CSV table of C-alpha atoms in Angstrom, one decimal:
chain,number,residue,atom,x,y,z
A,14,MET,CA,25.8,23.8,44.6
A,15,ALA,CA,22.6,25.3,43.7
A,16,SER,CA,24.3,26.2,40.3
A,17,TYR,CA,25.8,22.7,39.9
A,18,LYS,CA,22.2,21.6,40.9
A,19,HIS,CA,20.4,23.6,38.0
A,20,PHE,CA,23.4,23.0,35.4
A,21,SER,CA,22.8,19.1,36.3
A,22,PHE,CA,19.0,19.5,35.7
A,23,PHE,CA,19.7,21.2,32.1
A,24,ILE,CA,22.0,18.8,31.0
A,25,TYR,CA,19.1,15.9,32.0
A,26,ALA,CA,16.4,17.6,30.5
A,27,PHE,CA,18.4,18.3,27.3
A,28,ALA,CA,19.0,14.7,27.4
A,29,PHE,CA,15.6,13.6,27.7
A,30,ALA,CA,14.1,16.3,25.0
A,31,THR,CA,17.1,14.8,22.6
A,32,VAL,CA,15.5,11.2,23.4
A,33,GLU,CA,11.9,12.1,22.6
A,34,SER,CA,12.9,13.9,19.8
A,35,THR,CA,14.5,11.1,18.3
A,36,ALA,CA,11.8,8.5,19.5
A,37,PHE,CA,8.9,10.5,17.9
A,38,SER,CA,11.0,12.3,15.0
A,39,SER,CA,9.4,12.4,11.5
A,40,LEU,CA,10.0,10.7,8.3
A,41,SER,CA,12.6,12.5,5.9
A,42,THR,CA,13.3,11.4,2.1
A,43,ASN,CA,17.4,11.7,3.1
A,44,TYR,CA,17.3,9.1,5.8
A,45,TYR,CA,19.7,6.7,4.5
A,46,ASP,CA,22.0,9.4,2.5
A,47,TYR,CA,24.3,8.7,5.0
A,48,SER,CA,24.1,5.5,7.0
A,49,CYS,CA,23.3,3.7,3.6
A,50,PRO,CA,23.9,5.9,0.2
A,51,ASN,CA,23.0,2.7,-2.3
A,52,ALA,CA,19.7,1.7,-0.3
A,53,LEU,CA,17.6,3.5,-2.6
A,54,SER,CA,19.5,2.3,-5.7
A,55,THR,CA,19.3,-1.0,-4.7
A,56,ILE,CA,15.5,-1.4,-4.0
A,57,ARG,CA,15.1,0.1,-7.3
A,58,SER,CA,17.1,-2.5,-9.3
A,59,VAL,CA,15.7,-5.3,-7.5
A,60,VAL,CA,12.2,-4.3,-8.7
A,61,GLU,CA,12.9,-3.1,-12.3
A,62,ALA,CA,14.1,-7.0,-12.5
A,63,ALA,CA,11.1,-8.3,-10.7
A,64,VAL,CA,8.8,-6.5,-12.7
A,65,GLN,CA,11.1,-7.2,-15.8
A,66,ARG,CA,10.4,-11.4,-15.2
A,67,GLU,CA,6.7,-10.7,-14.5
A,68,GLN,CA,4.9,-7.6,-15.1
A,69,ARG,CA,1.7,-8.5,-12.4
A,70,MET,CA,4.4,-8.5,-9.7
A,71,GLY,CA,4.5,-4.6,-9.9
A,72,ALA,CA,1.1,-4.4,-8.9
A,73,SER,CA,1.5,-7.2,-6.2
A,74,LEU,CA,4.0,-4.9,-4.3
A,75,LEU,CA,2.0,-1.7,-4.2
A,76,ARG,CA,-0.8,-3.6,-2.9
A,77,LEU,CA,1.5,-4.7,-0.1
A,78,HIS,CA,2.0,-1.5,0.8
A,79,PHE,CA,-1.5,-0.3,0.6
A,80,HIS,CA,-2.6,-3.6,3.0
A,81,ASP,CA,0.4,-2.7,5.4
A,82,CYS,CA,-0.5,0.8,5.9
A,83,PHE,CA,-4.2,-0.1,6.1
A,84,VAL,CA,-3.6,-2.5,9.5
A,85,ASN,CA,-2.3,-0.5,12.2
A,86,GLY,CA,0.1,2.1,10.0
A,87,CYS,CA,2.8,1.4,8.0
A,88,ASP,CA,5.1,-0.7,10.0
A,89,GLY,CA,5.7,-4.2,7.9
A,90,SER,CA,3.6,-6.2,9.9
A,91,ILE,CA,2.0,-7.5,6.6
A,92,LEU,CA,5.3,-9.6,6.1
A,93,LEU,CA,5.4,-11.4,9.1
A,94,ASP,CA,4.6,-15.3,9.0
A,95,PRO,CA,2.3,-16.8,11.3
A,96,SER,CA,4.1,-18.2,14.6
A,97,PRO,CA,3.5,-19.1,18.3
A,98,THR,CA,3.4,-15.3,18.7
A,99,ILE,CA,2.6,-13.7,15.9
A,100,ASP,CA,-1.3,-13.8,14.2
A,101,SER,CA,-0.2,-13.2,10.9
A,102,GLU,CA,-2.0,-10.9,8.5
A,103,LYS,CA,-1.5,-12.9,6.0
A,104,ASN,CA,-4.3,-15.0,6.8
A,105,ALA,CA,-6.8,-12.2,6.9
A,106,PHE,CA,-9.4,-12.4,4.2
A,107,ALA,CA,-8.4,-9.9,2.0
A,108,ASN,CA,-4.8,-11.2,1.9
A,109,VAL,CA,-5.2,-15.4,2.1
A,110,GLN,CA,-4.5,-16.9,-1.3
A,111,SER,CA,-4.2,-13.3,-2.9
A,112,LEU,CA,-1.3,-11.3,-1.9
A,113,ARG,CA,2.0,-12.0,-3.6
A,114,GLY,CA,5.4,-10.4,-4.0
A,115,PHE,CA,7.0,-11.8,0.0
A,116,GLU,CA,9.9,-13.7,-2.0
A,117,VAL,CA,10.7,-9.9,-3.9
A,118,VAL,CA,10.6,-8.4,-0.8
A,119,ASP,CA,13.1,-11.2,0.8
A,120,GLU,CA,15.1,-10.8,-2.3
A,121,ILE,CA,15.2,-6.9,-1.5
A,122,LYS,CA,15.8,-7.1,1.9
A,123,GLN,CA,19.3,-9.5,1.2
A,124,ALA,CA,20.6,-7.3,-1.3
A,125,VAL,CA,19.9,-4.0,0.4
A,126,ASP,CA,21.3,-5.2,3.7
A,127,GLN,CA,24.4,-6.8,1.6
A,128,ALA,CA,24.5,-3.1,-0.1
A,129,CYS,CA,25.0,-1.4,3.8
A,130,GLY,CA,27.0,-3.7,5.2
A,131,LYS,CA,24.3,-4.8,7.5
A,132,PRO,CA,20.8,-4.5,8.2
A,133,VAL,CA,19.8,-0.8,8.4
A,134,VAL,CA,17.0,-0.4,6.1
A,135,SER,CA,13.6,-1.2,7.6
A,136,CYS,CA,11.0,-3.8,6.0
A,137,ALA,CA,8.4,-1.1,6.0
A,138,ASP,CA,10.7,1.5,4.4
A,139,ILE,CA,11.4,-1.3,1.6
A,140,LEU,CA,7.9,-1.6,0.9
A,141,ALA,CA,6.9,1.6,0.7
A,142,VAL,CA,10.2,2.4,-1.9
A,143,ALA,CA,9.3,-0.5,-3.6
A,144,ALA,CA,5.7,0.0,-4.2
A,145,ARG,CA,7.1,3.4,-5.7
A,146,ASP,CA,9.7,1.8,-7.9
A,147,SER,CA,6.7,-0.6,-9.0
A,148,VAL,CA,4.6,2.1,-10.4
A,149,VAL,CA,7.4,3.7,-12.2
A,150,ALA,CA,8.6,0.8,-13.6
A,151,LEU,CA,4.9,0.0,-15.2
A,152,GLY,CA,4.7,4.0,-16.7
A,153,GLY,CA,3.8,6.0,-14.1
A,154,PRO,CA,4.7,8.9,-11.7
A,155,THR,CA,7.4,9.2,-9.1
A,156,TRP,CA,7.5,11.0,-6.0
A,157,LYS,CA,10.0,11.3,-2.8
A,158,VAL,CA,9.3,8.8,-0.7
A,159,LYS,CA,9.7,9.8,3.2
A,160,LEU,CA,11.9,6.8,5.1
A,161,GLY,CA,12.6,6.2,8.7
A,162,ARG,CA,10.0,3.8,9.5
A,163,ARG,CA,10.8,1.2,11.9
A,164,ASP,CA,9.0,-2.5,11.7
A,165,SER,CA,6.5,-3.6,14.0
A,166,THR,CA,7.1,-6.7,16.7
A,167,THR,CA,3.6,-7.7,16.1
A,168,ALA,CA,0.6,-8.3,13.5
A,169,SER,CA,-3.1,-8.8,13.7
A,170,ARG,CA,-5.0,-10.3,11.3
A,171,VAL,CA,-8.1,-9.6,13.3
A,172,ALA,CA,-7.0,-5.8,12.8
A,173,ALA,CA,-6.7,-6.7,9.3
A,174,ASN,CA,-9.9,-8.2,8.7
A,175,ALA,CA,-11.0,-5.0,10.2
A,176,ASN,CA,-9.6,-2.6,8.5
A,177,ILE,CA,-8.6,-3.4,4.9
A,178,PRO,CA,-11.5,-2.2,2.7
A,179,ALA,CA,-13.2,-5.0,1.2
A,180,PRO,CA,-14.3,-5.7,-2.5
A,181,PHE,CA,-18.1,-5.4,-2.0
A,182,PHE,CA,-18.1,-2.0,0.1
A,183,SER,CA,-20.2,1.0,-0.6
A,184,LEU,CA,-19.4,4.3,-1.0
A,185,SER,CA,-20.3,5.4,2.4
A,186,GLU,CA,-18.4,2.4,3.7
A,187,LEU,CA,-15.4,3.3,1.8
A,188,ILE,CA,-15.6,6.8,2.6
A,189,THR,CA,-15.6,5.6,6.4
A,190,ASN,CA,-12.7,3.4,6.1
A,191,PHE,CA,-10.7,6.0,4.6
A,192,LYS,CA,-11.6,8.5,7.1
A,193,LYS,CA,-10.2,6.3,10.0
A,194,HIS,CA,-7.2,6.5,8.5
A,195,GLY,CA,-7.1,9.9,8.0
A,196,LEU,CA,-7.3,10.0,4.2
A,197,ASP,CA,-10.4,11.9,2.6
A,198,GLU,CA,-12.5,11.3,-0.6
A,199,LYS,CA,-9.9,12.9,-2.9
A,200,ASP,CA,-7.6,10.0,-1.3
A,201,LEU,CA,-9.9,7.4,-1.5
A,202,VAL,CA,-10.7,8.1,-5.4
A,203,VAL,CA,-6.9,8.5,-6.2
A,204,LEU,CA,-5.7,5.5,-4.3
A,205,SER,CA,-7.9,3.3,-6.1
A,206,GLY,CA,-6.5,4.2,-8.9
A,207,GLY,CA,-3.6,1.9,-7.9
A,208,HIS,CA,-6.2,-0.8,-9.3
A,209,THR,CA,-5.1,0.6,-12.7
A,210,ILE,CA,-2.7,-2.3,-12.5
A,211,GLY,CA,-3.1,-5.6,-11.7
A,212,TYR,CA,-5.9,-8.7,-11.4
A,213,ALA,CA,-8.7,-9.7,-9.1
A,214,ARG,CA,-9.9,-12.9,-8.7
A,215,CYS,CA,-13.1,-14.0,-9.2
A,216,ILE,CA,-14.5,-14.6,-5.6
A,217,ASN,CA,-14.2,-10.7,-5.3
A,218,PHE,CA,-16.2,-9.7,-8.1
A,219,LYS,CA,-18.7,-12.7,-8.4
A,220,ALA,CA,-21.4,-10.6,-6.5
A,221,HIS,CA,-20.7,-7.9,-8.8
A,222,ILE,CA,-21.2,-9.4,-12.1
A,223,TYR,CA,-24.2,-11.3,-11.2
A,224,ASN,CA,-26.0,-9.3,-8.9
A,225,ASP,CA,-25.1,-6.0,-9.3
A,226,SER,CA,-27.1,-3.4,-12.1
A,227,ASN,CA,-24.3,-0.7,-12.3
A,228,ILE,CA,-22.7,-2.8,-14.7
A,229,ASP,CA,-22.3,-3.0,-18.7
A,230,PRO,CA,-24.1,-6.2,-19.6
A,231,ASN,CA,-21.8,-6.8,-22.1
A,232,PHE,CA,-19.0,-6.8,-19.6
A,233,ALA,CA,-20.5,-9.2,-17.3
A,234,GLN,CA,-21.3,-11.4,-19.7
A,235,TYR,CA,-17.6,-11.7,-20.8
A,236,LEU,CA,-16.9,-12.0,-17.2
A,237,LYS,CA,-19.1,-14.9,-16.3
A,238,TYR,CA,-17.1,-17.2,-18.9
A,239,ILE,CA,-13.7,-16.3,-16.5
A,240,CYS,CA,-16.0,-16.3,-13.5
A,241,PRO,CA,-18.6,-18.8,-13.6
A,242,ILE,CA,-21.8,-18.9,-10.6
A,243,ASN,CA,-20.3,-22.0,-9.5
A,244,GLY,CA,-16.4,-22.7,-8.4
A,245,GLY,CA,-13.6,-20.6,-10.3
A,246,ASP,CA,-13.2,-18.5,-7.4
A,247,GLN,CA,-9.0,-18.6,-7.6
A,248,ASN,CA,-9.8,-17.2,-11.6
A,249,LEU,CA,-8.2,-14.0,-12.3
A,250,ALA,CA,-9.3,-10.9,-14.3
A,251,PRO,CA,-7.4,-7.8,-14.9
A,252,LEU,CA,-8.6,-4.9,-13.0
A,253,ASP,CA,-8.5,-2.9,-16.3
A,254,SER,CA,-8.1,-2.8,-19.6
A,255,THR,CA,-4.3,-2.2,-19.6
A,256,ALA,CA,-3.5,-4.1,-16.4
A,257,ALA,CA,0.2,-3.7,-16.8
A,258,THR,CA,0.2,-0.2,-17.7
A,259,PHE,CA,0.0,2.3,-15.2
A,260,ASP,CA,-2.6,5.0,-16.8
A,261,VAL,CA,-6.1,6.5,-16.6
A,262,SER,CA,-7.9,3.6,-17.9
A,263,TYR,CA,-9.1,2.6,-14.6
A,264,TYR,CA,-11.4,6.2,-14.4
A,265,SER,CA,-12.4,5.3,-18.2
A,266,ASN,CA,-13.4,2.1,-17.4
A,267,LEU,CA,-15.7,3.0,-14.1
A,268,VAL,CA,-17.2,6.2,-16.3
A,269,ASN,CA,-18.0,3.2,-19.0
A,270,LYS,CA,-19.9,1.3,-16.4
A,271,ILE,CA,-17.0,-1.5,-16.7
A,272,GLY,CA,-15.2,-1.7,-13.2
A,273,LEU,CA,-14.3,-4.9,-12.1
A,274,LEU,CA,-14.8,-4.7,-8.2
A,275,HIS,CA,-18.1,-3.8,-6.4
A,276,SER,CA,-16.5,-1.3,-4.7
A,277,ASP,CA,-14.5,0.1,-7.7
A,278,GLN,CA,-17.9,0.9,-9.6
A,279,GLU,CA,-19.1,2.4,-6.4
A,280,LEU,CA,-16.9,5.5,-7.1
A,281,PHE,CA,-18.4,6.4,-10.2
A,282,ASN,CA,-22.2,5.4,-9.7
A,283,GLY,CA,-24.6,8.1,-10.9
A,284,GLY,CA,-24.6,11.3,-8.8
A,285,GLY,CA,-22.0,10.5,-6.2
A,286,SER,CA,-20.1,12.4,-4.3
A,287,THR,CA,-17.0,11.1,-6.3
A,288,ASP,CA,-18.3,10.9,-9.4
A,289,ALA,CA,-16.5,14.2,-11.1
A,290,LEU,CA,-13.7,13.3,-9.7
A,291,VAL,CA,-13.3,9.9,-11.8
A,292,GLU,CA,-14.6,11.7,-14.9
A,293,ARG,CA,-11.8,14.2,-14.3
A,294,TYR,CA,-9.1,11.6,-13.7
A,295,SER,CA,-10.6,9.5,-16.9
A,296,TYR,CA,-9.6,12.2,-19.2
A,297,ASN,CA,-6.3,13.8,-17.4
A,298,SER,CA,-3.4,11.8,-16.5
A,299,LYS,CA,-1.4,14.8,-15.4
A,300,ALA,CA,-4.0,15.7,-12.6
A,301,PHE,CA,-4.5,11.9,-11.7
A,302,TYR,CA,-0.1,11.5,-11.5
A,303,GLN,CA,0.0,14.7,-9.2
A,304,ASP,CA,-2.7,13.4,-6.9
A,305,PHE,CA,-1.9,9.9,-6.5
A,306,ALA,CA,1.8,10.8,-5.7
A,307,LYS,CA,0.8,13.5,-3.2
A,308,SER,CA,-2.0,10.5,-1.7
A,309,MET,CA,0.8,7.8,-2.0
A,310,ILE,CA,3.0,10.3,0.4
A,311,LYS,CA,0.0,11.1,2.7
A,312,MET,CA,-0.7,7.2,2.7
A,313,GLY,CA,2.8,6.5,3.7
A,314,ASN,CA,2.9,8.6,6.8
A,315,ILE,CA,0.0,7.0,8.5
A,316,LYS,CA,0.9,5.9,12.2
A,317,PRO,CA,4.8,5.0,11.4
A,318,LEU,CA,6.9,3.6,14.0
A,319,THR,CA,10.3,5.8,14.2
A,320,GLY,CA,13.0,6.7,16.8
A,321,SER,CA,13.4,3.7,19.6
A,322,LYS,CA,10.0,2.2,18.3
A,323,GLY,CA,9.9,-1.0,17.0
A,324,GLN,CA,12.8,-2.6,15.5
A,325,ILE,CA,14.9,-3.0,12.1
A,326,ARG,CA,14.0,-6.8,11.0
A,327,PHE,CA,17.1,-8.7,9.9
A,328,ASN,CA,14.3,-11.2,8.3
A,329,CYS,CA,11.3,-9.3,7.1
A,330,ARG,CA,9.4,-12.9,7.8
A,331,LYS,CA,9.7,-12.7,11.5
A,332,VAL,CA,10.7,-10.5,14.8
A,333,ASN,CA,14.4,-10.6,15.9
Protein backbone atom coordinates (compact mmCIF):
# COMPACT_ATOMS: atom_id res chain seq x y z
CA MET A 1 0.00 0.00 0.00
CA ALA A 2 2.79 2.40 0.91
CA SER A 3 4.45 1.61 -2.39
CA TYR A 4 1.19 2.31 -4.23
CA LYS A 5 0.75 5.65 -2.46
CA HIS A 6 4.32 6.61 -3.28
CA PHE A 7 3.76 5.73 -6.94
CA SER A 8 0.47 7.68 -7.05
CA PHE A 9 2.18 10.74 -5.56
CA PHE A 10 4.94 10.44 -8.17
CA ILE A 11 2.38 10.33 -11.01
CA TYR A 12 0.52 13.34 -9.55
CA ALA A 13 3.72 15.31 -9.12
CA PHE A 14 4.80 14.53 -12.66
CA ALA A 15 1.42 15.55 -14.06
CA PHE A 16 1.43 18.78 -12.05
CA ALA A 17 4.97 19.58 -13.17
CA THR A 18 3.96 18.97 -16.77
CA VAL A 19 1.00 21.37 -16.47
CA GLU A 20 3.18 23.95 -14.78
CA SER A 21 5.81 23.63 -17.47
CA THR A 22 3.20 24.04 -20.20
CA ALA A 23 1.58 27.01 -18.50
CA PHE A 24 4.87 28.85 -18.19
CA SER A 25 6.59 27.58 -21.31
CA SER A 26 8.91 29.92 -23.16
CA LEU A 27 8.49 31.10 -26.71
CA SER A 28 9.97 29.11 -29.58
CA THR A 29 10.88 29.92 -33.19
CA ASN A 30 9.40 26.59 -34.38
CA TYR A 31 6.17 26.74 -32.36
CA TYR A 32 3.86 26.25 -35.38
CA ASP A 33 6.04 23.83 -37.35
CA TYR A 34 3.68 20.93 -36.68
CA SER A 35 0.34 22.54 -35.88
CA CYS A 36 0.40 24.84 -38.92
CA PRO A 37 3.53 24.67 -41.10
CA ASN A 38 2.11 27.24 -43.56
CA ALA A 39 1.41 29.88 -40.92
CA LEU A 40 4.47 32.08 -41.39
CA SER A 41 4.46 31.98 -45.19
CA THR A 42 0.77 32.93 -45.16
CA ILE A 43 1.40 35.93 -42.91
CA ARG A 44 4.31 37.02 -45.08
CA SER A 45 2.27 36.90 -48.31
CA VAL A 46 -0.55 39.02 -46.86
CA VAL A 47 1.89 41.57 -45.41
CA GLU A 48 3.82 41.85 -48.68
CA ALA A 49 0.59 42.42 -50.60
CA ALA A 50 -0.55 45.06 -48.09
CA VAL A 51 2.77 46.92 -48.29
CA GLN A 52 2.66 46.80 -52.09
CA ARG A 53 -0.80 48.38 -51.97
CA GLU A 54 0.35 51.05 -49.52
CA GLN A 55 3.94 51.39 -48.32
CA ARG A 56 2.83 53.23 -45.18
CA MET A 57 1.11 50.06 -44.02
CA GLY A 58 4.50 48.55 -43.17
CA ALA A 59 5.14 51.22 -40.57
CA SER A 60 1.59 50.84 -39.26
CA LEU A 61 1.99 47.12 -38.59
CA LEU A 62 5.37 47.67 -36.91
CA ARG A 63 3.86 50.36 -34.71
CA LEU A 64 0.94 48.12 -33.73
CA HIS A 65 3.37 45.55 -32.36
CA PHE A 66 5.31 48.24 -30.47
CA HIS A 67 2.23 49.71 -28.85
CA ASP A 68 0.90 46.26 -27.99
CA CYS A 69 4.07 45.18 -26.19
CA PHE A 70 4.42 48.44 -24.24
CA VAL A 71 1.05 48.23 -22.46
CA ASN A 72 0.91 44.92 -20.61
CA GLY A 73 3.24 42.77 -22.64
CA CYS A 74 2.91 41.39 -26.17
CA ASP A 75 -0.58 39.92 -25.78
CA GLY A 76 -2.67 41.32 -28.65
CA SER A 77 -4.66 43.58 -26.32
CA ILE A 78 -4.14 46.53 -28.68
CA LEU A 79 -6.45 44.85 -31.20
CA LEU A 80 -9.55 44.61 -28.99
CA ASP A 81 -12.44 46.89 -29.95
CA PRO A 82 -14.40 48.80 -27.28
CA SER A 83 -17.19 46.83 -25.63
CA PRO A 84 -19.13 46.93 -22.35
CA THR A 85 -16.26 44.97 -20.75
CA ILE A 86 -13.29 46.27 -22.79
CA ASP A 87 -11.86 49.76 -22.30
CA SER A 88 -10.09 49.64 -25.64
CA GLU A 89 -6.46 50.69 -25.94
CA LYS A 90 -7.40 52.02 -29.37
CA ASN A 91 -8.80 55.05 -27.54
CA ALA A 92 -5.55 55.85 -25.69
CA PHE A 93 -3.89 59.21 -26.41
CA ALA A 94 -1.10 57.66 -28.47
CA ASN A 95 -3.47 55.50 -30.50
CA VAL A 96 -6.75 57.29 -31.16
CA GLN A 97 -7.00 58.63 -34.73
CA SER A 98 -3.41 57.46 -35.19
CA LEU A 99 -2.97 53.70 -35.25
CA ARG A 100 -3.78 51.94 -38.51
CA GLY A 101 -3.47 48.44 -39.92
CA PHE A 102 -6.29 46.73 -38.03
CA GLU A 103 -7.99 45.68 -41.26
CA VAL A 104 -4.76 44.07 -42.47
CA VAL A 105 -4.51 42.12 -39.21
CA ASP A 106 -8.09 40.91 -39.81
CA GLU A 107 -7.05 39.86 -43.32
CA ILE A 108 -4.01 38.00 -41.99
CA LYS A 109 -6.07 36.26 -39.30
CA GLN A 110 -8.63 35.04 -41.82
CA ALA A 111 -5.94 33.77 -44.21
CA VAL A 112 -3.94 32.03 -41.47
CA ASP A 113 -6.98 30.33 -39.93
CA GLN A 114 -7.92 29.08 -43.38
CA ALA A 115 -4.37 27.80 -43.99
CA CYS A 116 -4.30 26.07 -40.60
CA GLY A 117 -7.83 24.68 -40.86
CA LYS A 118 -8.76 26.24 -37.50
CA PRO A 119 -7.72 29.09 -35.17
CA VAL A 120 -4.22 28.01 -34.17
CA VAL A 121 -2.13 31.19 -34.46
CA SER A 122 -2.71 33.91 -31.88
CA CYS A 123 -3.32 37.53 -32.79
CA ALA A 124 -0.32 38.47 -30.64
CA ASP A 125 1.92 36.20 -32.73
CA ILE A 126 0.41 37.60 -35.92
CA LEU A 127 1.45 41.09 -34.80
CA ALA A 128 4.99 39.96 -34.01
CA VAL A 129 5.47 38.22 -37.35
CA ALA A 130 3.75 40.97 -39.35
CA ALA A 131 6.09 43.55 -37.78
CA ARG A 132 9.12 41.54 -38.90
CA ASP A 133 7.74 40.96 -42.39
CA SER A 134 6.90 44.65 -42.75
CA VAL A 135 10.47 45.64 -41.97
CA VAL A 136 11.79 43.11 -44.50
CA ALA A 137 9.33 44.30 -47.15
CA LEU A 138 10.70 47.84 -46.78
CA GLY A 139 14.34 46.78 -47.13
CA GLY A 140 15.24 46.14 -43.49
CA PRO A 141 16.72 43.15 -41.65
CA THR A 142 15.06 39.88 -40.82
CA TRP A 143 15.13 37.84 -37.61
CA LYS A 144 13.63 34.66 -36.25
CA VAL A 145 10.48 35.58 -34.36
CA LYS A 146 9.89 33.61 -31.19
CA LEU A 147 6.31 32.33 -31.13
CA GLY A 148 3.77 30.79 -28.81
CA ARG A 149 2.09 33.89 -27.38
CA ARG A 150 -1.57 33.68 -26.47
CA ASP A 151 -4.10 36.50 -26.58
CA SER A 152 -5.25 38.63 -23.70
CA THR A 153 -8.91 38.64 -22.70
CA THR A 154 -8.64 42.19 -21.34
CA ALA A 155 -7.38 45.60 -22.42
CA SER A 156 -6.66 48.85 -20.60
CA ARG A 157 -6.82 52.34 -22.04
CA VAL A 158 -5.46 53.66 -18.72
CA ALA A 159 -2.44 51.33 -18.91
CA ALA A 160 -1.85 52.35 -22.54
CA ASN A 161 -1.83 56.03 -21.56
CA ALA A 162 0.62 55.29 -18.75
CA ASN A 163 3.01 53.01 -20.63
CA ILE A 164 3.32 54.01 -24.29
CA PRO A 165 6.16 56.58 -24.62
CA ALA A 166 4.91 60.02 -25.65
CA PRO A 167 6.35 62.19 -28.46
CA PHE A 168 7.07 64.98 -25.95
CA PHE A 169 9.16 62.81 -23.58
CA SER A 170 12.62 63.92 -22.53
CA LEU A 171 15.59 61.55 -22.75
CA SER A 172 15.38 60.74 -19.04
CA GLU A 173 11.66 59.98 -19.36
CA LEU A 174 12.31 57.72 -22.35
CA ILE A 175 15.06 55.85 -20.49
CA THR A 176 12.80 55.38 -17.47
CA ASN A 177 9.92 54.21 -19.63
CA PHE A 178 12.00 51.62 -21.48
CA LYS A 179 13.65 50.43 -18.27
CA LYS A 180 10.20 49.77 -16.83
CA HIS A 181 9.69 47.27 -19.64
CA GLY A 182 13.07 45.59 -19.17
CA LEU A 183 14.70 47.48 -22.03
CA ASP A 184 17.94 49.43 -21.69
CA GLU A 185 19.33 52.59 -23.31
CA LYS A 186 20.65 50.68 -26.29
CA ASP A 187 17.22 49.14 -26.87
CA LEU A 188 15.74 52.64 -26.67
CA VAL A 189 18.01 53.98 -29.41
CA VAL A 190 17.70 50.88 -31.57
CA LEU A 191 13.93 50.48 -31.35
CA SER A 192 13.39 54.20 -31.90
CA GLY A 193 15.02 53.50 -35.26
CA GLY A 194 11.67 52.02 -36.26
CA HIS A 195 10.83 55.66 -36.98
CA THR A 196 12.91 55.35 -40.12
CA ILE A 197 9.60 54.38 -41.76
CA GLY A 198 6.20 55.98 -41.51
CA TYR A 199 4.60 59.32 -40.74
CA ALA A 200 3.50 61.35 -37.73
CA ARG A 201 0.59 63.70 -37.21
CA CYS A 202 1.13 67.44 -36.83
CA ILE A 203 -0.27 67.35 -33.29
CA ASN A 204 2.66 65.14 -32.27
CA PHE A 205 5.42 67.43 -33.57
CA LYS A 206 3.83 70.90 -33.36
CA ALA A 207 5.42 71.81 -30.03
CA HIS A 208 8.82 70.66 -31.30
CA ILE A 209 8.85 72.90 -34.36
CA TYR A 210 7.43 75.99 -32.62
CA ASN A 211 8.98 75.78 -29.14
CA ASP A 212 12.22 73.79 -29.23
CA SER A 213 15.69 75.13 -29.96
CA ASN A 214 17.35 71.80 -30.83
CA ILE A 215 15.96 71.77 -34.36
CA ASP A 216 17.39 73.06 -37.63
CA PRO A 217 15.57 76.37 -38.30
CA ASN A 218 15.10 75.68 -42.01
CA PHE A 219 13.59 72.29 -41.22
CA ALA A 220 11.29 73.85 -38.64
CA GLN A 221 10.16 76.49 -41.13
CA TYR A 222 9.42 73.84 -43.76
CA LEU A 223 7.31 71.87 -41.28
CA LYS A 224 5.31 74.96 -40.33
CA TYR A 225 3.76 74.91 -43.81
CA ILE A 226 2.51 71.39 -43.08
CA CYS A 227 1.68 72.06 -39.45
CA PRO A 228 0.35 75.61 -38.82
CA ILE A 229 0.28 76.97 -35.29
CA ASN A 230 -3.52 76.80 -35.34
CA GLY A 231 -5.28 73.78 -36.82
CA GLY A 232 -3.93 71.12 -39.15
CA ASP A 233 -3.47 68.65 -36.29
CA GLN A 234 -4.12 65.63 -38.50
CA ASN A 235 -1.71 66.67 -41.28
CA LEU A 236 1.12 64.20 -41.82
CA ALA A 237 4.88 64.55 -42.20
CA PRO A 238 7.41 61.74 -42.80
CA LEU A 239 9.32 60.56 -39.73
CA ASP A 240 12.52 60.70 -41.77
CA SER A 241 13.61 61.72 -45.25
CA THR A 242 13.17 58.20 -46.66
CA ALA A 243 9.94 57.20 -44.93
CA ALA A 244 9.22 54.27 -47.25
CA THR A 245 12.63 52.63 -46.82
CA PHE A 246 14.05 50.95 -43.74
CA ASP A 247 17.52 52.50 -43.50
CA VAL A 248 19.69 54.70 -41.25
CA SER A 249 18.39 58.08 -42.45
CA TYR A 250 16.55 58.45 -39.15
CA TYR A 251 19.87 58.63 -37.29
CA SER A 252 21.50 60.90 -39.88
CA ASN A 253 18.57 63.25 -39.45
CA LEU A 254 19.04 63.33 -35.69
CA VAL A 255 22.74 64.18 -36.08
CA ASN A 256 21.71 67.07 -38.35
CA LYS A 257 18.96 68.20 -35.94
CA ILE A 258 16.13 67.36 -38.30
CA GLY A 259 14.35 64.81 -36.14
CA LEU A 260 10.58 65.16 -36.52
CA LEU A 261 9.51 64.43 -32.95
CA HIS A 262 10.82 66.03 -29.78
CA SER A 263 11.36 62.54 -28.33
CA ASP A 264 13.39 61.53 -31.38
CA GLN A 265 15.71 64.53 -31.25
CA GLU A 266 16.23 63.93 -27.52
CA LEU A 267 18.31 60.89 -28.49
CA PHE A 268 20.91 63.24 -29.99
CA ASN A 269 20.95 66.51 -28.17
CA GLY A 270 24.55 67.49 -27.48
CA GLY A 271 26.31 65.54 -24.78
CA GLY A 272 23.54 63.09 -23.93
CA SER A 273 24.23 59.46 -23.00
CA THR A 274 22.75 58.19 -26.28
CA ASP A 275 24.54 60.59 -28.66
CA ALA A 276 27.42 58.24 -29.49
CA LEU A 277 25.15 55.34 -30.41
CA VAL A 278 22.98 57.54 -32.63
CA GLU A 279 26.11 58.78 -34.39
CA ARG A 280 27.38 55.22 -34.88
CA TYR A 281 24.14 54.03 -36.45
CA SER A 282 24.03 57.08 -38.72
CA TYR A 283 26.89 55.63 -40.79
CA ASN A 284 26.82 51.91 -39.89
CA SER A 285 23.70 50.25 -41.24
CA LYS A 286 25.06 46.75 -40.56
CA ALA A 287 25.37 47.48 -36.83
CA PHE A 288 21.89 49.01 -36.74
CA TYR A 289 20.28 46.08 -38.56
CA GLN A 290 21.93 43.53 -36.29
CA ASP A 291 21.02 45.38 -33.12
CA PHE A 292 17.48 46.14 -34.29
CA ALA A 293 16.84 42.43 -34.83
CA LYS A 294 18.15 41.62 -31.33
CA SER A 295 16.09 44.34 -29.65
CA MET A 296 12.93 43.33 -31.52
CA ILE A 297 13.32 39.78 -30.21
CA LYS A 298 13.90 41.16 -26.72
CA MET A 299 10.85 43.44 -26.91
CA GLY A 300 8.70 40.64 -28.29
CA ASN A 301 9.45 38.61 -25.19
CA ILE A 302 7.92 41.17 -22.78
CA LYS A 303 5.47 39.32 -20.52
CA PRO A 304 3.91 37.02 -23.13
CA LEU A 305 0.92 34.88 -22.20
CA THR A 306 1.81 31.23 -22.80
CA GLY A 307 0.57 27.74 -21.99
CA SER A 308 -2.95 27.84 -20.57
CA LYS A 309 -3.01 31.60 -20.02
CA GLY A 310 -5.16 33.77 -22.25
CA GLN A 311 -6.74 32.31 -25.38
CA ILE A 312 -6.40 32.00 -29.15
CA ARG A 313 -8.95 34.52 -30.38
CA PHE A 314 -11.26 33.56 -33.23
CA ASN A 315 -11.56 37.27 -34.04
CA CYS A 316 -8.68 39.58 -33.16
CA ARG A 317 -11.12 42.39 -32.35
CA LYS A 318 -13.03 40.63 -29.59
CA VAL A 319 -12.72 38.05 -26.84
CA ASN A 320 -14.03 34.57 -27.63
